[in-house]
Amino acid sequence: MIIYILLGVLAVLVLWFISTYNFFVSAKGRIKGAVQEIGNQLKRQADLIPNLESSVKGYLKHEKGILDKLADVRREIAQAVASDNVQKMSDAGSKLASILPSIKVVVEDNPELKGSDVVTKLMDELRDTADKIMYARRLVIDLTVDYNVRRQTFPSNFVANMLKLEELPGLITPEKGEHLEVSEAETKTPSIKL
Amino acid sequence: MINVYEAVSANKTKSYFIVALFFVFVTLVVYVLGQSFGYYLGYAPGGIGYVGLALIVSGLMSLGGYYFSDKIVLSISKARPANRKKDFTFYTVVENLCIGTGLPKPKLYVIDDSAPNAFATGRDPEHAAICATTGLLEKLTRSELEGVLAHELSHVKNYDTRLMAIVAVLVGMVALMGDWFLRTMWWGGKDRDRDEDSKLGAIFIVLGIVFAILSPIIAQLIQLAVSRRREFLADAGSVEITRQPESLISALDKISADHEPLEVANKATAHLYIVNPFKGGISGRGPSTALKMVNQFAGLFNTHPPVSERIKALKTMV
């Protein structure tokens, strides 16, 4: 009788070990895939921007600033993709998102630009491609958090320790610095002068 | 103040609880009705018995529903497939959300209707479809649309579409059993020796009649409770994907402020939509307690929780 109970418990333990082991292995695989997806999206963006540039060149003749900014971003993205470095890729991805508002201001200021389909299309495509990279990075962050939490929490930490699994960095963000502090000026409600 | 992860896991626990309750209830009903049948007809059914027969009939029906439900629903709703050029925002937003969640991209459909609404269907993420009305695509901003579509995508991710299909089959089975039981009563049973364990038999027969009448209603109420719970869960899931509760709140506000009914929705498909397509009903917000009680009772029959409650839940995540 006792032997059967022990065998049952053993079987459950073995099954649990297998499923936990498989979780860690597949999580690692997924994270690797998600990182590659960032590169994939950046590549798409790098291919997309020249096309957009050429299609709006005529409209934005007077706004050379926008075209120059786009060209800069494209160059950085190309370098990041070539470097194969997760961190560089991630930084380049946020570059486009950061210049989007300034492009928007230019478009809002020019009624004739705002009305044109080509420019609307440009804005849509830029927002979309920036979103795609944001979500690709989000997946890396989420999967890494999941992996790291399971690695450290009871009882799956036994398996993790046994396999000597290392903590994965995900997307590196400095744990000290400006972005974690709120300055006096930032706490005030922004006032908008028109 | 709870964070997104806690909201999702709390919701999952509550959902499991309701579903478990439902299965217990169905088992109880099936047992009582089966016993009662046996006593009434004077013999315990051999072979697969009535319960088995009911299971087979509803099983066959559900199998059809399981594989073809998405196609049936889409054709009832007169949906056309979406394309990237015509429905740029819709198409690309779902594409992006799928990158963020790692889900395969569902098939996308558009209903030509100015009432803003959306639903998800399909038995698993590989066979999922998301459908939006042209009204939704025109009236919401891109961020709001992200909130709504992330809500639908989390229905897909949580297998809500499958769960609701199974629950619908169980409700159908309970109704079918009750119906059969009452019909047999009508035709009269076998003449029996009334002395033999008549007391127990009588109790079971009375219980059977009560169950046959009440259980379809109770089953339906539990089904609706499950449906409402899943809406909260999908709202929490949406925030987990987009991290922007504000955009879903403003989308819900916009959708519920729009009083145009959706013409292609019907009773069978109402629970699928993000907001109940049949608006209106009793909307008393007065201080009268009688009215409040009426509202609470009417609330039991809702497919969706009130938008105000959903927004309240979302605000805790901001």
XYZ file of C-alpha atoms in Angstrom:
512
model
C 0.000 0.000 0.000
C 2.653 2.468 1.201
C 4.806 1.655 -1.787
C 2.018 2.638 -4.165
C 1.505 5.962 -2.415
C 5.223 6.634 -2.601
C 5.274 5.696 -6.266
C 2.329 8.019 -6.896
C 4.035 10.909 -5.142
C 7.219 10.207 -7.070
C 5.329 10.192 -10.360
C 3.717 13.550 -9.564
C 7.112 14.993 -8.631
C 8.693 13.730 -11.852
C 5.846 15.171 -13.938
C 6.159 18.484 -12.133
C 9.917 18.524 -12.704
C 9.446 17.818 -16.407
C 6.863 20.557 -16.874
C 8.931 23.110 -14.945
C 12.058 22.171 -16.869
C 10.130 22.538 -20.120
C 8.822 25.912 -19.022
C 12.328 27.266 -18.504
C 13.645 25.860 -21.746
C 10.734 27.122 -23.823
C 10.778 30.516 -22.061
C 14.414 30.916 -23.044
C 13.560 29.983 -26.607
C 10.670 32.420 -26.722
C 12.759 35.261 -25.323
C 15.391 34.618 -27.978
C 12.668 34.666 -30.624
C 11.199 37.873 -29.224
C 14.594 39.574 -29.353
C 14.936 38.516 -32.985
C 11.477 39.941 -33.592
C 12.731 43.374 -32.514
C 15.455 43.089 -35.130
C 12.895 41.951 -37.671
C 10.657 44.938 -36.987
C 13.599 47.346 -37.140
C 14.558 45.899 -40.497
C 11.016 46.469 -41.682
C 11.168 50.026 -40.438
C 14.500 50.672 -42.115
C 13.043 49.452 -45.420
C 9.848 51.414 -44.946
C 11.240 54.857 -44.176
C 13.029 55.487 -47.533
C 9.807 54.617 -49.355
C 7.823 56.996 -47.204
C 10.466 59.666 -47.640
C 10.303 59.525 -51.395
C 6.520 59.591 -51.412
C 6.260 62.725 -49.282
C 9.344 64.554 -50.563
C 7.299 66.793 -52.820
C 4.981 67.817 -50.027
C 7.606 68.424 -47.405
C 10.042 70.429 -49.546
C 9.881 73.367 -47.137
C 10.152 71.169 -44.105
C 13.618 69.836 -44.704
C 13.976 69.286 -40.964
C 11.569 66.352 -40.995
C 13.321 64.623 -43.861
C 16.697 65.082 -42.214
C 15.395 63.630 -38.966
C 13.953 60.643 -40.766
C 17.237 60.083 -42.567
C 19.109 60.180 -39.246
C 16.778 57.658 -37.682
C 17.112 55.371 -40.660
C 20.895 55.438 -40.437
C 20.857 54.586 -36.746
C 18.424 51.749 -37.282
C 20.566 50.294 -40.041
C 23.594 50.382 -37.748
C 21.679 48.780 -34.884
C 20.393 45.973 -37.051
C 23.901 45.329 -38.355
C 25.369 45.298 -34.824
C 23.073 42.453 -33.683
C 23.077 43.956 -30.183
C 19.737 43.814 -28.322
C 20.360 47.009 -26.471
C 21.331 49.016 -29.549
C 18.302 47.671 -31.393
C 16.017 48.655 -28.578
C 17.486 52.171 -28.397
C 17.158 52.690 -32.130
C 13.545 51.577 -31.945
C 12.615 54.269 -29.490
C 14.349 56.884 -31.655
C 11.527 57.067 -34.178
C 8.894 57.255 -31.462
C 10.735 60.241 -29.993
C 10.769 62.285 -33.216
C 7.116 61.528 -34.043
C 5.699 64.384 -31.908
C 7.888 66.988 -33.610
C 6.773 65.781 -37.050
C 3.213 65.986 -35.837
C 3.664 69.604 -34.772
C 4.867 70.540 -38.249
C 1.905 68.798 -39.853
C -0.591 70.406 -37.468
C 0.885 73.825 -38.230
C 0.323 73.479 -41.950
C -3.334 73.108 -42.879
C -2.485 72.084 -46.421
C -0.214 69.309 -45.137
C -2.826 68.153 -42.662
C -5.399 67.783 -45.408
C -3.250 65.793 -47.777
C -3.754 62.054 -47.955
C -0.092 61.358 -48.557
C 0.958 63.086 -45.353
C -1.835 61.417 -43.337
C -0.600 58.120 -44.700
C 2.950 58.995 -43.646
C 1.811 59.790 -40.121
C -0.222 56.573 -39.919
C 2.636 54.442 -41.144
C 5.150 56.087 -38.821
C 2.907 55.635 -35.810
C 2.255 52.034 -36.795
C 5.896 51.134 -37.246
C 6.813 52.823 -33.956
C 4.032 50.853 -32.211
C 5.221 47.600 -33.735
C 8.668 48.053 -32.243
C 7.241 49.132 -28.898
C 5.152 45.940 -28.745
C 8.070 43.773 -29.860
C 10.073 45.194 -26.956
C 7.130 44.745 -24.625
C 7.079 41.015 -25.430
C 10.765 40.660 -24.531
C 10.143 42.481 -21.242
C 7.049 40.386 -20.357
C 8.631 37.056 -21.210
C 11.794 37.924 -19.291
C 9.832 38.990 -16.221
C 7.901 35.721 -16.326
C 11.106 33.713 -16.628
C 12.930 35.601 -13.893
C 9.998 35.401 -11.474
C 9.645 31.644 -11.957
C 13.392 31.271 -11.596
C 13.327 32.810 -8.137
C 9.973 31.800 -6.659
C 9.161 28.639 -4.720
C 9.005 25.807 -5.777
C 10.267 26.281 -9.331
C 13.490 27.834 -7.986
C 14.673 24.297 -7.111
C 14.635 23.334 -10.748
C 16.253 26.614 -11.728
C 19.042 26.156 -9.184
C 19.563 22.566 -10.236
C 19.951 23.639 -13.859
C 22.044 26.659 -12.797
C 19.855 28.999 -14.823
C 21.077 32.575 -14.916
C 18.877 35.627 -14.548
C 18.135 37.133 -17.958
C 18.567 40.878 -18.382
C 15.656 41.534 -20.750
C 15.972 45.089 -21.971
C 18.572 46.869 -19.919
C 17.405 50.009 -18.240
C 19.742 51.685 -15.772
C 18.384 51.170 -12.252
C 19.620 54.577 -11.199
C 19.278 57.831 -13.012
C 17.072 60.598 -14.200
C 14.229 58.446 -15.510
C 13.452 57.164 -12.017
C 13.336 60.591 -10.434
C 10.594 63.125 -10.716
C 11.806 66.692 -10.735
C 9.977 69.586 -9.156
C 8.982 70.951 -12.564
C 7.515 67.607 -13.686
C 5.083 67.443 -10.790
C 3.325 70.606 -11.956
C 0.358 70.361 -14.284
C 1.597 71.262 -17.754
C 0.228 74.534 -19.015
C -0.340 74.930 -22.708
C -0.070 78.343 -24.317
C -1.769 78.752 -27.643
C -4.977 49.762 -5.463
C -4.177 46.563 -7.311
C -1.856 46.147 -10.250
C -2.704 44.627 -13.602
C -1.231 41.191 -12.851
C -3.204 40.887 -9.619
C -6.405 41.949 -11.355
C -5.951 39.283 -14.009
C -5.161 36.520 -11.535
C -8.004 37.494 -9.174
C -10.364 37.449 -12.115
C -9.129 34.040 -13.204
C -9.765 32.620 -9.739
C -13.299 33.994 -9.677
C -13.978 32.656 -13.153
C -12.780 29.186 -12.196
C -15.027 29.317 -9.154
C -18.107 30.195 -11.200
C -17.348 27.560 -13.809
C -16.818 24.931 -11.104
C -20.124 25.898 -9.526
C -21.751 25.494 -12.903
C -20.402 21.986 -13.443
C -21.494 20.925 -9.964
C -24.947 22.278 -10.662
C -25.254 20.491 -14.008
C -24.135 17.208 -12.474
C -26.692 17.582 -9.689
C -29.507 18.330 -12.129
C -28.595 15.431 -14.365
C -28.442 13.076 -11.376
C -31.774 14.137 -9.878
C -33.578 14.072 -13.197
C -32.079 10.682 -14.042
C -33.156 9.221 -10.685
C -36.560 10.763 -11.019
C -37.025 9.345 -14.507
C -36.125 5.954 -13.151
C -38.610 6.057 -10.307
C -41.319 7.508 -12.467
C -41.049 4.908 -15.168
C -40.695 2.178 -12.585
C -37.291 0.928 -13.615
C -33.760 2.157 -13.730
C -32.821 2.691 -17.360
C -30.306 0.186 -18.631
C -27.562 0.746 -21.168
C -26.494 4.323 -21.569
C -29.635 5.674 -19.883
C -31.302 9.028 -20.334
C -28.314 10.997 -19.165
C -26.153 9.278 -21.729
C -28.683 9.953 -24.457
C -28.906 13.631 -23.501
C -25.099 13.827 -23.508
C -24.875 12.258 -26.958
C -27.493 14.542 -28.490
C -26.018 17.685 -27.011
C -22.510 16.436 -27.739
C -23.279 16.072 -31.443
C -24.867 19.495 -31.510
C -21.915 21.041 -29.720
C -19.371 19.367 -31.987
C -20.974 21.117 -34.934
C -21.027 24.351 -32.969
C -17.428 23.874 -31.874
C -16.053 23.615 -35.394
C -18.358 25.936 -37.281
C -19.453 28.498 -34.685
C -17.160 31.229 -36.036
C -18.410 30.809 -39.585
C -22.040 30.713 -38.466
C -21.679 33.817 -36.320
C -19.824 35.721 -39.021
C -22.406 34.933 -41.648
C -25.292 35.827 -39.301
C -23.571 39.144 -38.622
C -22.993 39.815 -42.358
C -19.275 40.433 -41.922
C -16.778 41.052 -44.726
C -13.035 40.277 -44.435
C -10.889 43.300 -43.578
C -7.882 44.332 -45.640
C -4.796 46.348 -44.764
C -5.384 49.134 -47.236
C -9.036 49.816 -46.532
C -9.004 49.191 -42.792
C -5.461 50.340 -42.079
C -5.893 51.199 -38.392
C -7.922 48.085 -37.548
C -5.539 45.794 -39.378
C -2.301 47.265 -38.060
C -3.500 47.659 -34.464
C -4.375 43.958 -34.247
C -1.085 43.088 -35.947
C 0.806 45.103 -33.315
C -1.127 43.688 -30.368
C -0.303 40.211 -31.643
C 3.389 41.111 -31.721
C 3.053 42.237 -28.097
C 1.258 39.105 -26.890
C 2.908 36.528 -29.108
C -0.490 35.299 -30.363
C -1.070 34.350 -34.000
C -2.914 37.065 -35.905
C -6.656 36.267 -35.958
C -8.775 36.653 -39.073
C -10.299 40.102 -39.201
C -13.795 41.047 -40.307
C -15.744 44.259 -40.649
C -19.510 44.701 -40.267
C -20.978 47.644 -42.171
C -22.945 49.217 -39.339
C -22.602 52.615 -37.749
C -23.244 51.327 -34.202
C -19.787 51.009 -32.584
C -19.114 47.456 -31.365
C -16.746 44.497 -31.731
C -16.573 40.793 -30.915
C -14.229 37.825 -30.982
C -15.023 34.219 -31.854
C -13.304 30.938 -32.750
C -12.425 27.803 -30.823
C -8.734 28.576 -30.140
C -6.164 31.293 -30.941
C -5.241 29.543 -34.214
C -8.836 29.682 -35.457
C -9.863 32.985 -33.929
C -11.634 35.827 -35.679
C -12.148 39.394 -34.514
C -14.944 41.448 -35.950
C -15.466 45.214 -35.669
C -18.196 47.489 -36.999
C -17.378 50.400 -39.297
C -18.924 52.648 -36.624
C -16.265 51.526 -34.132
C -13.431 52.031 -36.603
C -14.620 55.532 -37.484
C -15.551 56.856 -34.049
C -12.566 55.751 -31.960
C -9.009 57.072 -32.008
C -6.164 54.677 -32.590
C -5.377 54.393 -28.868
C -9.005 53.707 -27.967
C -9.194 51.117 -30.705
C -6.092 49.474 -29.224
C -7.924 49.159 -25.902
C -11.031 47.604 -27.458
C -9.157 45.215 -29.725
C -6.841 44.186 -26.881
C -10.016 43.347 -24.926
C -11.163 41.106 -27.776
C -7.709 39.603 -28.133
C -7.657 38.695 -24.448
C -10.991 36.894 -24.914
C -9.137 34.830 -27.507
C -6.072 34.419 -25.284
C -8.160 33.301 -22.271
C -10.094 30.789 -24.407
C -13.280 32.616 -23.426
C -14.802 31.903 -26.804
C -14.341 28.172 -26.253
C -15.515 28.316 -22.643
C -18.705 30.109 -23.598
C -19.383 27.520 -26.301
C -19.039 24.676 -23.778
C -21.177 26.481 -21.215
C -23.844 27.084 -23.859
C -23.913 23.348 -24.611
C -24.341 22.497 -20.917
C -27.161 24.998 -20.567
C -28.778 23.432 -23.629
C -28.404 19.985 -22.111
C -30.057 20.999 -18.855
C -32.927 22.573 -20.755
C -33.271 19.466 -22.916
C -33.366 17.145 -19.904
C -35.969 19.280 -18.153
C -38.054 19.352 -21.279
C -37.952 15.576 -21.738
C -38.842 15.021 -18.137
C -41.908 17.253 -18.262
C -43.041 15.640 -21.513
C -42.800 12.129 -20.086
C -44.878 13.306 -17.150
C -47.503 14.525 -19.561
C -47.795 11.158 -21.253
C -47.942 9.317 -17.979
C -45.629 6.621 -16.698
C -45.903 2.926 -16.234
C -48.470 1.644 -13.721
C -46.547 0.684 -10.699
C -46.931 -1.021 -7.444
C -47.265 2.137 -5.370
C -46.312 0.538 -2.072
C -42.792 -0.308 -3.113
C -40.328 2.335 -2.036
C -43.008 4.828 -2.920
C -41.861 7.460 -0.472
C -38.406 7.836 -1.935
C -39.870 7.631 -5.411
C -42.403 10.354 -4.695
C -39.716 12.618 -3.287
C -37.578 12.139 -6.357
C -40.500 12.754 -8.690
C -41.454 15.994 -6.942
C -37.790 17.047 -6.910
C -37.604 16.132 -10.572
C -40.529 18.362 -11.479
C -39.097 21.272 -9.501
C -35.680 20.781 -11.084
C -37.123 20.389 -14.540
C -38.895 23.719 -14.258
C -36.251 25.722 -12.403
C -32.946 24.362 -13.643
C -33.027 25.780 -17.170
C -33.525 29.244 -15.672
C -30.799 28.771 -13.068
C -28.442 27.362 -15.683
C -29.034 30.401 -17.852
C -28.355 32.722 -14.921
C -25.060 31.001 -14.186
C -24.159 31.209 -17.863
C -24.762 34.945 -17.784
C -22.716 35.283 -14.589
C -19.833 33.483 -16.311
C -20.193 35.785 -19.304
C -20.115 38.899 -17.102
C -17.079 37.675 -15.185
C -15.220 37.062 -18.440
C -15.872 40.651 -19.487
C -14.064 41.940 -16.391
C -11.253 39.502 -17.071
C -10.932 40.665 -20.675
C -10.873 44.310 -19.538
C -8.023 43.514 -17.169
C -6.289 41.553 -19.933
C -6.631 44.498 -22.287
C -4.833 46.750 -19.817
C -2.149 44.101 -19.366
C -1.456 44.273 -23.114
C -1.716 48.023 -23.737
C -0.914 49.423 -20.252
C -3.370 52.226 -21.012
C -6.543 51.909 -18.917
C -7.516 55.466 -19.907
C -7.924 54.633 -23.564
C -10.206 51.658 -22.839
C -12.213 53.792 -20.402
C -12.769 56.504 -22.991
C -13.597 53.872 -25.622
C -16.220 52.301 -23.324
C -17.611 55.747 -22.612
C -17.905 56.481 -26.313
C -19.452 53.116 -27.156
C -22.009 53.232 -24.356
C -22.914 56.863 -25.051
C -23.910 55.797 -28.549
C -27.525 54.681 -28.401
C -27.824 53.267 -31.874
C -28.726 49.559 -31.695
C -26.687 47.120 -33.758
C -29.033 45.707 -36.364
C -27.194 42.475 -37.126
C -26.860 41.415 -33.479
C -29.416 39.047 -31.988
C -30.014 37.295 -28.680
C -27.712 34.419 -29.594
C -24.760 36.634 -30.447
C -25.284 39.432 -27.888
C -22.906 37.996 -25.275
C -20.031 38.039 -27.776
C -19.819 41.805 -28.182
C -17.622 44.148 -26.123
C -20.679 46.112 -24.988
C -24.216 44.757 -25.013
C -25.569 45.624 -28.492
C -29.094 46.068 -27.115
C -28.800 49.238 -25.139
C -31.499 50.949 -23.178
C -33.612 48.780 -20.893
C -34.181 49.957 -17.343
C -31.728 52.747 -16.726
C -33.040 54.146 -13.468
C -30.359 55.840 -11.416
C -32.807 57.319 -8.974
C -32.564 56.993 -5.215
C -35.638 54.735 -4.986
C -34.690 51.423 -3.387
C -37.498 49.625 -5.155
C -36.085 50.694 -8.479
C -32.613 49.680 -7.338
C -33.888 46.207 -6.488
C -35.602 45.926 -9.826
C -32.343 46.959 -11.445
C -30.358 44.454 -9.444
C -32.745 41.706 -10.411
C -32.718 42.768 -14.042
C -28.924 42.805 -13.783
C -28.972 39.024 -13.280
C -30.208 38.670 -16.827
C -27.547 40.896 -18.387
C -24.933 39.433 -20.702
C -22.560 42.244 -19.736
C -21.760 44.020 -16.481
C -22.843 47.683 -16.480
C -20.281 49.894 -18.216
C -20.050 52.083 -15.105
C -18.850 49.096 -13.066
C -16.325 48.111 -15.694
C -14.973 51.649 -15.743
C -14.771 51.649 -11.945
C -12.735 48.458 -12.079
C -10.471 49.909 -14.768
C -9.871 53.076 -12.740
C -8.321 51.014 -9.949
C -5.628 50.016 -12.425
C -4.708 53.542 -13.510
